[in-house]
Amino acid sequence: MTNTADGQTMIPDEEKRLERQLCFAVYSAAHAFNRAYKPILDRVGLTYPQYLVMLVLWEKGCLSVKTIGEKLDLDSGTLSPLLKRLEQAGLISRARDPKDERQVIISLTENGTGMKCQVSAIMDAIGQATGCDTTEMANLRDRLQQLKVNLTTV
Amino acid sequence: MTNTADGQTMIPDEEKRLERQLCFAVYSAAHAFNRAYKPILDRVGLTYPQYLVMLVLWEKGCLSVKTIGEKLDLDSGTLSPLLKRLEQAGLISRARDPKDERQVIISLTENGTGMKCQVSAIMDAIGQATGCDTTEMANLRDRLQQLKVNLTTV
DNA sequence: CACGATTTAATCGTGCACAATATGTATTTT
DNA sequence: AAAATACATATTGTGCACGATTAAATCGTG
């Protein structure tokens, strides 16, 4: 690190460039994942964010909109219409929690539950496509999670 | 790896879960980057994808829409309206190439060029926020780039 | 109990991302 | 040169993503 005349810390151009590259690498890898998943998810009529919602539901059975949002880091402006589409597709149902009428409980329908194995089977290909072994995947995942934590606690 | 009765290779649930986590980690880190950049980019009235376009223009001065698309891995359906907004903001200009009227050449206006230092200055903060040193950043970037290559050459 | 503060979803507006399609231009074939 | 083909960009439609706003339900405290 060098210093400017006024004593401010200055980041060299090369590092700024690198930081941008890292940022773009993440952005770009996310698109690549999306494209890899798309043809597979198309077969069952799901988008990738819809698939994420189904994943958390397959694990827990039923959840409030808020909880889904916390798990996926998405707000109601994104989830409300998405969940409406999943409902229309007959995969989930929505109902106000009688204990607390503010909350909407999302639960899997029979079709939604049944889709789990179907998707699980065709998803196997993607894991292979990453070209990573288990250790590599875990390592990369952990670093990205740490990166996210760093970025959100600015 | 275990085998099913019919001799098919089967991926254990745990690894499938991990692969999904990696995929989600990438998706989620991309959102985190976006959110970290947003308040800074808001000050100059740019979105993150618009910033990416400006980055490649700051490096080259002027480029065709197609070239920008190749560099950022975006198609005309995304770029056309985005570039129109940048034009409206007075940062770029669009003109058909007289040599080949199919191409539209995007070039920086004076304002667009001038924004470079302005943005560069306020961007420094993000690099810090990643909490990565130079080596870590480079390593992470390289792995993500490889991951992308693997995913796109399925 | 009452009333203001908080919580939870939904809605609206803007902008990205991408598939499919259209349109005009350039190149190649015949 | 005319027709066929390929190419570069624009347009349209669908679905995220998110900020801001709204509306209803609940909670906390006097």
mmCIF file with all atom_site columns, C-alpha atoms in Angstrom, chain B:
data_model
loop_
_atom_site.group_PDB
_atom_site.id
_atom_site.type_symbol
_atom_site.label_atom_id
_atom_site.label_alt_id
_atom_site.label_comp_id
_atom_site.label_asym_id
_atom_site.label_entity_id
_atom_site.label_seq_id
_atom_site.pdbx_PDB_ins_code
_atom_site.Cartn_x
_atom_site.Cartn_y
_atom_site.Cartn_z
_atom_site.occupancy
_atom_site.B_iso_or_equiv
_atom_site.pdbx_formal_charge
_atom_site.auth_seq_id
_atom_site.auth_comp_id
_atom_site.auth_asym_id
_atom_site.auth_atom_id
_atom_site.pdbx_PDB_model_num
ATOM 1   C CA . MET B 1 1   ? -19.683 -43.827 -4.534  1.00 0.00 ? 1   MET B CA 1
ATOM 2   C CA . THR B 1 2   ? -22.072 -46.725 -4.260  1.00 0.00 ? 2   THR B CA 1
ATOM 3   C CA . ASN B 1 3   ? -23.844 -48.510 -7.055  1.00 0.00 ? 3   ASN B CA 1
ATOM 4   C CA . THR B 1 4   ? -27.505 -49.151 -7.649  1.00 0.00 ? 4   THR B CA 1
ATOM 5   C CA . ALA B 1 5   ? -28.893 -52.555 -8.569  1.00 0.00 ? 5   ALA B CA 1
ATOM 6   C CA . ASP B 1 6   ? -28.818 -51.703 -12.263 1.00 0.00 ? 6   ASP B CA 1
ATOM 7   C CA . GLY B 1 7   ? -25.151 -50.766 -12.172 1.00 0.00 ? 7   GLY B CA 1
ATOM 8   C CA . GLN B 1 8   ? -25.739 -47.009 -12.386 1.00 0.00 ? 8   GLN B CA 1
ATOM 9   C CA . THR B 1 9   ? -23.397 -44.794 -10.436 1.00 0.00 ? 9   THR B CA 1
ATOM 10  C CA . MET B 1 10  ? -25.240 -43.171 -7.567  1.00 0.00 ? 10  MET B CA 1
ATOM 11  C CA . ILE B 1 11  ? -24.281 -39.951 -5.878  1.00 0.00 ? 11  ILE B CA 1
ATOM 12  C CA . PRO B 1 12  ? -24.824 -40.018 -2.117  1.00 0.00 ? 12  PRO B CA 1
ATOM 13  C CA . ASP B 1 13  ? -27.366 -37.564 -0.733  1.00 0.00 ? 13  ASP B CA 1
ATOM 14  C CA . GLU B 1 14  ? -24.712 -35.771 1.229   1.00 0.00 ? 14  GLU B CA 1
ATOM 15  C CA . GLU B 1 15  ? -22.757 -34.850 -1.868  1.00 0.00 ? 15  GLU B CA 1
ATOM 16  C CA . LYS B 1 16  ? -25.861 -33.743 -3.717  1.00 0.00 ? 16  LYS B CA 1
ATOM 17  C CA . ARG B 1 17  ? -26.618 -31.517 -0.798  1.00 0.00 ? 17  ARG B CA 1
ATOM 18  C CA . LEU B 1 18  ? -23.115 -30.123 -0.935  1.00 0.00 ? 18  LEU B CA 1
ATOM 19  C CA . GLU B 1 19  ? -23.343 -29.417 -4.635  1.00 0.00 ? 19  GLU B CA 1
ATOM 20  C CA . ARG B 1 20  ? -26.548 -27.531 -4.034  1.00 0.00 ? 20  ARG B CA 1
ATOM 21  C CA . GLN B 1 21  ? -24.867 -25.599 -1.285  1.00 0.00 ? 21  GLN B CA 1
ATOM 22  C CA . LEU B 1 22  ? -22.019 -24.620 -3.599  1.00 0.00 ? 22  LEU B CA 1
ATOM 23  C CA . CYS B 1 23  ? -24.487 -23.524 -6.190  1.00 0.00 ? 23  CYS B CA 1
ATOM 24  C CA . PHE B 1 24  ? -26.427 -21.525 -3.634  1.00 0.00 ? 24  PHE B CA 1
ATOM 25  C CA . ALA B 1 25  ? -23.219 -20.081 -2.198  1.00 0.00 ? 25  ALA B CA 1
ATOM 26  C CA . VAL B 1 26  ? -22.357 -18.665 -5.617  1.00 0.00 ? 26  VAL B CA 1
ATOM 27  C CA . TYR B 1 27  ? -25.897 -17.358 -6.141  1.00 0.00 ? 27  TYR B CA 1
ATOM 28  C CA . SER B 1 28  ? -25.923 -15.831 -2.705  1.00 0.00 ? 28  SER B CA 1
ATOM 29  C CA . ALA B 1 29  ? -22.450 -14.288 -2.904  1.00 0.00 ? 29  ALA B CA 1
ATOM 30  C CA . ALA B 1 30  ? -23.431 -12.632 -6.183  1.00 0.00 ? 30  ALA B CA 1
ATOM 31  C CA . HIS B 1 31  ? -26.391 -10.997 -4.441  1.00 0.00 ? 31  HIS B CA 1
ATOM 32  C CA . ALA B 1 32  ? -24.165 -9.927  -1.562  1.00 0.00 ? 32  ALA B CA 1
ATOM 33  C CA . PHE B 1 33  ? -21.736 -8.253  -3.952  1.00 0.00 ? 33  PHE B CA 1
ATOM 34  C CA . ASN B 1 34  ? -24.606 -6.496  -5.624  1.00 0.00 ? 34  ASN B CA 1
ATOM 35  C CA . ARG B 1 35  ? -25.890 -5.176  -2.328  1.00 0.00 ? 35  ARG B CA 1
ATOM 36  C CA . ALA B 1 36  ? -22.429 -4.055  -1.284  1.00 0.00 ? 36  ALA B CA 1
ATOM 37  C CA . TYR B 1 37  ? -21.950 -2.148  -4.526  1.00 0.00 ? 37  TYR B CA 1
ATOM 38  C CA . LYS B 1 38  ? -25.417 -0.655  -4.634  1.00 0.00 ? 38  LYS B CA 1
ATOM 39  C CA . PRO B 1 39  ? -25.170 2.229   -2.178  1.00 0.00 ? 39  PRO B CA 1
ATOM 40  C CA . ILE B 1 40  ? -21.894 3.287   -3.769  1.00 0.00 ? 40  ILE B CA 1
ATOM 41  C CA . LEU B 1 41  ? -23.158 3.020   -7.333  1.00 0.00 ? 41  LEU B CA 1
ATOM 42  C CA . ASP B 1 42  ? -26.362 4.803   -6.388  1.00 0.00 ? 42  ASP B CA 1
ATOM 43  C CA . ARG B 1 43  ? -24.336 7.922   -5.739  1.00 0.00 ? 43  ARG B CA 1
ATOM 44  C CA . VAL B 1 44  ? -23.339 8.075   -9.395  1.00 0.00 ? 44  VAL B CA 1
ATOM 45  C CA . GLY B 1 45  ? -26.625 6.696   -10.709 1.00 0.00 ? 45  GLY B CA 1
ATOM 46  C CA . LEU B 1 46  ? -25.299 3.392   -12.043 1.00 0.00 ? 46  LEU B CA 1
ATOM 47  C CA . THR B 1 47  ? -26.555 -0.152  -11.545 1.00 0.00 ? 47  THR B CA 1
ATOM 48  C CA . TYR B 1 48  ? -24.046 -2.966  -11.209 1.00 0.00 ? 48  TYR B CA 1
ATOM 49  C CA . PRO B 1 49  ? -24.479 -4.321  -14.773 1.00 0.00 ? 49  PRO B CA 1
ATOM 50  C CA . GLN B 1 50  ? -24.221 -0.752  -16.063 1.00 0.00 ? 50  GLN B CA 1
ATOM 51  C CA . TYR B 1 51  ? -21.005 -0.414  -14.094 1.00 0.00 ? 51  TYR B CA 1
ATOM 52  C CA . LEU B 1 52  ? -19.651 -3.551  -15.770 1.00 0.00 ? 52  LEU B CA 1
ATOM 53  C CA . VAL B 1 53  ? -20.366 -2.043  -19.178 1.00 0.00 ? 53  VAL B CA 1
ATOM 54  C CA . MET B 1 54  ? -18.641 1.174   -18.162 1.00 0.00 ? 54  MET B CA 1
ATOM 55  C CA . LEU B 1 55  ? -15.631 -0.844  -16.959 1.00 0.00 ? 55  LEU B CA 1
ATOM 56  C CA . VAL B 1 56  ? -15.040 -2.462  -20.330 1.00 0.00 ? 56  VAL B CA 1
ATOM 57  C CA . LEU B 1 57  ? -15.571 0.877   -22.050 1.00 0.00 ? 57  LEU B CA 1
ATOM 58  C CA . TRP B 1 58  ? -13.118 2.640   -19.744 1.00 0.00 ? 58  TRP B CA 1
ATOM 59  C CA . GLU B 1 59  ? -10.583 0.065   -20.779 1.00 0.00 ? 59  GLU B CA 1
ATOM 60  C CA . LYS B 1 60  ? -11.174 0.197   -24.530 1.00 0.00 ? 60  LYS B CA 1
ATOM 61  C CA . GLY B 1 61  ? -12.862 3.522   -25.221 1.00 0.00 ? 61  GLY B CA 1
ATOM 62  C CA . CYS B 1 62  ? -15.363 2.234   -27.717 1.00 0.00 ? 62  CYS B CA 1
ATOM 63  C CA . LEU B 1 63  ? -16.734 -1.192  -28.574 1.00 0.00 ? 63  LEU B CA 1
ATOM 64  C CA . SER B 1 64  ? -19.508 -2.812  -30.581 1.00 0.00 ? 64  SER B CA 1
ATOM 65  C CA . VAL B 1 65  ? -22.547 -4.157  -28.756 1.00 0.00 ? 65  VAL B CA 1
ATOM 66  C CA . LYS B 1 66  ? -21.520 -7.654  -29.736 1.00 0.00 ? 66  LYS B CA 1
ATOM 67  C CA . THR B 1 67  ? -18.052 -7.291  -28.214 1.00 0.00 ? 67  THR B CA 1
ATOM 68  C CA . ILE B 1 68  ? -19.474 -5.940  -24.983 1.00 0.00 ? 68  ILE B CA 1
ATOM 69  C CA . GLY B 1 69  ? -21.832 -8.889  -24.930 1.00 0.00 ? 69  GLY B CA 1
ATOM 70  C CA . GLU B 1 70  ? -18.978 -11.332 -25.385 1.00 0.00 ? 70  GLU B CA 1
ATOM 71  C CA . LYS B 1 71  ? -16.908 -9.754  -22.635 1.00 0.00 ? 71  LYS B CA 1
ATOM 72  C CA . LEU B 1 72  ? -19.765 -9.729  -20.129 1.00 0.00 ? 72  LEU B CA 1
ATOM 73  C CA . ASP B 1 73  ? -21.559 -12.821 -21.366 1.00 0.00 ? 73  ASP B CA 1
ATOM 74  C CA . LEU B 1 74  ? -24.798 -10.930 -21.968 1.00 0.00 ? 74  LEU B CA 1
ATOM 75  C CA . ASP B 1 75  ? -27.057 -10.896 -25.019 1.00 0.00 ? 75  ASP B CA 1
ATOM 76  C CA . SER B 1 76  ? -28.695 -8.042  -26.899 1.00 0.00 ? 76  SER B CA 1
ATOM 77  C CA . GLY B 1 77  ? -31.971 -8.523  -25.077 1.00 0.00 ? 77  GLY B CA 1
ATOM 78  C CA . THR B 1 78  ? -30.172 -7.462  -21.919 1.00 0.00 ? 78  THR B CA 1
ATOM 79  C CA . LEU B 1 79  ? -27.766 -4.940  -23.410 1.00 0.00 ? 79  LEU B CA 1
ATOM 80  C CA . SER B 1 80  ? -30.023 -2.984  -25.761 1.00 0.00 ? 80  SER B CA 1
ATOM 81  C CA . PRO B 1 81  ? -32.240 -1.435  -23.100 1.00 0.00 ? 81  PRO B CA 1
ATOM 82  C CA . LEU B 1 82  ? -29.317 -1.104  -20.674 1.00 0.00 ? 82  LEU B CA 1
ATOM 83  C CA . LEU B 1 83  ? -27.270 0.823   -23.251 1.00 0.00 ? 83  LEU B CA 1
ATOM 84  C CA . LYS B 1 84  ? -30.259 2.974   -24.041 1.00 0.00 ? 84  LYS B CA 1
ATOM 85  C CA . ARG B 1 85  ? -30.431 3.973   -20.394 1.00 0.00 ? 85  ARG B CA 1
ATOM 86  C CA . LEU B 1 86  ? -26.709 4.770   -20.336 1.00 0.00 ? 86  LEU B CA 1
ATOM 87  C CA . GLU B 1 87  ? -27.202 6.873   -23.453 1.00 0.00 ? 87  GLU B CA 1
ATOM 88  C CA . GLN B 1 88  ? -30.102 8.699   -21.836 1.00 0.00 ? 88  GLN B CA 1
ATOM 89  C CA . ALA B 1 89  ? -27.884 9.365   -18.816 1.00 0.00 ? 89  ALA B CA 1
ATOM 90  C CA . GLY B 1 90  ? -25.415 11.026  -21.155 1.00 0.00 ? 90  GLY B CA 1
ATOM 91  C CA . LEU B 1 91  ? -22.581 8.582   -20.442 1.00 0.00 ? 91  LEU B CA 1
ATOM 92  C CA . ILE B 1 92  ? -22.299 6.875   -23.823 1.00 0.00 ? 92  ILE B CA 1
ATOM 93  C CA . SER B 1 93  ? -23.323 7.448   -27.423 1.00 0.00 ? 93  SER B CA 1
ATOM 94  C CA . ARG B 1 94  ? -24.539 4.918   -29.959 1.00 0.00 ? 94  ARG B CA 1
ATOM 95  C CA . ALA B 1 95  ? -23.787 5.033   -33.671 1.00 0.00 ? 95  ALA B CA 1
ATOM 96  C CA . ARG B 1 96  ? -23.977 2.572   -36.532 1.00 0.00 ? 96  ARG B CA 1
ATOM 97  C CA . ASP B 1 97  ? -20.581 1.611   -37.874 1.00 0.00 ? 97  ASP B CA 1
ATOM 98  C CA . PRO B 1 98  ? -20.413 3.147   -41.377 1.00 0.00 ? 98  PRO B CA 1
ATOM 99  C CA . LYS B 1 99  ? -18.157 0.253   -42.426 1.00 0.00 ? 99  LYS B CA 1
ATOM 100 C CA . ASP B 1 100 ? -20.764 -2.305  -41.374 1.00 0.00 ? 100 ASP B CA 1
ATOM 101 C CA . GLU B 1 101 ? -24.184 -0.897  -40.723 1.00 0.00 ? 101 GLU B CA 1
ATOM 102 C CA . ARG B 1 102 ? -25.244 -3.959  -38.772 1.00 0.00 ? 102 ARG B CA 1
ATOM 103 C CA . GLN B 1 103 ? -22.980 -3.046  -35.908 1.00 0.00 ? 103 GLN B CA 1
ATOM 104 C CA . VAL B 1 104 ? -23.670 -0.384  -33.334 1.00 0.00 ? 104 VAL B CA 1
ATOM 105 C CA . ILE B 1 105 ? -20.570 1.203   -31.886 1.00 0.00 ? 105 ILE B CA 1
ATOM 106 C CA . ILE B 1 106 ? -20.802 2.313   -28.296 1.00 0.00 ? 106 ILE B CA 1
ATOM 107 C CA . SER B 1 107 ? -18.434 5.070   -27.255 1.00 0.00 ? 107 SER B CA 1
ATOM 108 C CA . LEU B 1 108 ? -17.925 7.064   -24.095 1.00 0.00 ? 108 LEU B CA 1
ATOM 109 C CA . THR B 1 109 ? -19.046 10.659  -23.902 1.00 0.00 ? 109 THR B CA 1
ATOM 110 C CA . GLU B 1 110 ? -16.977 13.195  -22.019 1.00 0.00 ? 110 GLU B CA 1
ATOM 111 C CA . ASN B 1 111 ? -19.174 12.668  -18.974 1.00 0.00 ? 111 ASN B CA 1
ATOM 112 C CA . GLY B 1 112 ? -18.785 8.917   -19.287 1.00 0.00 ? 112 GLY B CA 1
ATOM 113 C CA . THR B 1 113 ? -15.017 9.163   -19.471 1.00 0.00 ? 113 THR B CA 1
ATOM 114 C CA . GLY B 1 114 ? -14.929 11.609  -16.601 1.00 0.00 ? 114 GLY B CA 1
ATOM 115 C CA . MET B 1 115 ? -16.852 9.272   -14.357 1.00 0.00 ? 115 MET B CA 1
ATOM 116 C CA . LYS B 1 116 ? -13.947 6.834   -14.288 1.00 0.00 ? 116 LYS B CA 1
ATOM 117 C CA . CYS B 1 117 ? -11.871 8.529   -11.589 1.00 0.00 ? 117 CYS B CA 1
ATOM 118 C CA . GLN B 1 118 ? -14.977 9.463   -9.653  1.00 0.00 ? 118 GLN B CA 1
ATOM 119 C CA . VAL B 1 119 ? -16.094 5.829   -9.452  1.00 0.00 ? 119 VAL B CA 1
ATOM 120 C CA . SER B 1 120 ? -12.601 4.472   -8.987  1.00 0.00 ? 120 SER B CA 1
ATOM 121 C CA . ALA B 1 121 ? -12.221 6.633   -5.917  1.00 0.00 ? 121 ALA B CA 1
ATOM 122 C CA . ILE B 1 122 ? -15.410 5.496   -4.171  1.00 0.00 ? 122 ILE B CA 1
ATOM 123 C CA . MET B 1 123 ? -14.950 1.878   -5.226  1.00 0.00 ? 123 MET B CA 1
ATOM 124 C CA . ASP B 1 124 ? -11.894 1.352   -3.074  1.00 0.00 ? 124 ASP B CA 1
ATOM 125 C CA . ALA B 1 125 ? -14.084 0.537   -0.108  1.00 0.00 ? 125 ALA B CA 1
ATOM 126 C CA . ILE B 1 126 ? -15.476 -2.643  -1.635  1.00 0.00 ? 126 ILE B CA 1
ATOM 127 C CA . GLY B 1 127 ? -12.111 -4.315  -2.064  1.00 0.00 ? 127 GLY B CA 1
ATOM 128 C CA . GLN B 1 128 ? -11.560 -3.851  1.633   1.00 0.00 ? 128 GLN B CA 1
ATOM 129 C CA . ALA B 1 129 ? -15.016 -5.191  2.406   1.00 0.00 ? 129 ALA B CA 1
ATOM 130 C CA . THR B 1 130 ? -14.291 -8.563  0.824   1.00 0.00 ? 130 THR B CA 1
ATOM 131 C CA . GLY B 1 131 ? -11.918 -9.210  3.674   1.00 0.00 ? 131 GLY B CA 1
ATOM 132 C CA . CYS B 1 132 ? -9.605  -11.081 1.307   1.00 0.00 ? 132 CYS B CA 1
ATOM 133 C CA . ASP B 1 133 ? -5.948  -10.453 0.729   1.00 0.00 ? 133 ASP B CA 1
ATOM 134 C CA . THR B 1 134 ? -4.552  -10.366 -2.789  1.00 0.00 ? 134 THR B CA 1
ATOM 135 C CA . THR B 1 135 ? -3.595  -14.044 -2.898  1.00 0.00 ? 135 THR B CA 1
ATOM 136 C CA . GLU B 1 136 ? -6.951  -15.195 -1.591  1.00 0.00 ? 136 GLU B CA 1
ATOM 137 C CA . MET B 1 137 ? -8.805  -13.027 -4.105  1.00 0.00 ? 137 MET B CA 1
ATOM 138 C CA . ALA B 1 138 ? -6.757  -14.299 -7.029  1.00 0.00 ? 138 ALA B CA 1
ATOM 139 C CA . ASN B 1 139 ? -7.203  -17.890 -5.939  1.00 0.00 ? 139 ASN B CA 1
ATOM 140 C CA . LEU B 1 140 ? -10.939 -17.558 -5.496  1.00 0.00 ? 140 LEU B CA 1
ATOM 141 C CA . ARG B 1 141 ? -11.278 -15.793 -8.822  1.00 0.00 ? 141 ARG B CA 1
ATOM 142 C CA . ASP B 1 142 ? -9.342  -18.525 -10.634 1.00 0.00 ? 142 ASP B CA 1
ATOM 143 C CA . ARG B 1 143 ? -11.418 -21.308 -9.129  1.00 0.00 ? 143 ARG B CA 1
ATOM 144 C CA . LEU B 1 144 ? -14.660 -19.571 -10.009 1.00 0.00 ? 144 LEU B CA 1
ATOM 145 C CA . GLN B 1 145 ? -13.463 -19.030 -13.555 1.00 0.00 ? 145 GLN B CA 1
ATOM 146 C CA . GLN B 1 146 ? -12.598 -22.712 -13.821 1.00 0.00 ? 146 GLN B CA 1
ATOM 147 C CA . LEU B 1 147 ? -15.963 -23.635 -12.354 1.00 0.00 ? 147 LEU B CA 1
ATOM 148 C CA . LYS B 1 148 ? -17.628 -21.496 -14.996 1.00 0.00 ? 148 LYS B CA 1
ATOM 149 C CA . VAL B 1 149 ? -15.644 -23.142 -17.779 1.00 0.00 ? 149 VAL B CA 1
ATOM 150 C CA . ASN B 1 150 ? -16.618 -26.570 -16.488 1.00 0.00 ? 150 ASN B CA 1
ATOM 151 C CA . LEU B 1 151 ? -20.275 -25.612 -16.295 1.00 0.00 ? 151 LEU B CA 1
ATOM 152 C CA . THR B 1 152 ? -20.434 -24.112 -19.771 1.00 0.00 ? 152 THR B CA 1
ATOM 153 C CA . THR B 1 153 ? -18.713 -26.996 -21.518 1.00 0.00 ? 153 THR B CA 1
ATOM 154 C CA . VAL B 1 154 ? -21.198 -29.652 -20.483 1.00 0.00 ? 154 VAL B CA 1
#
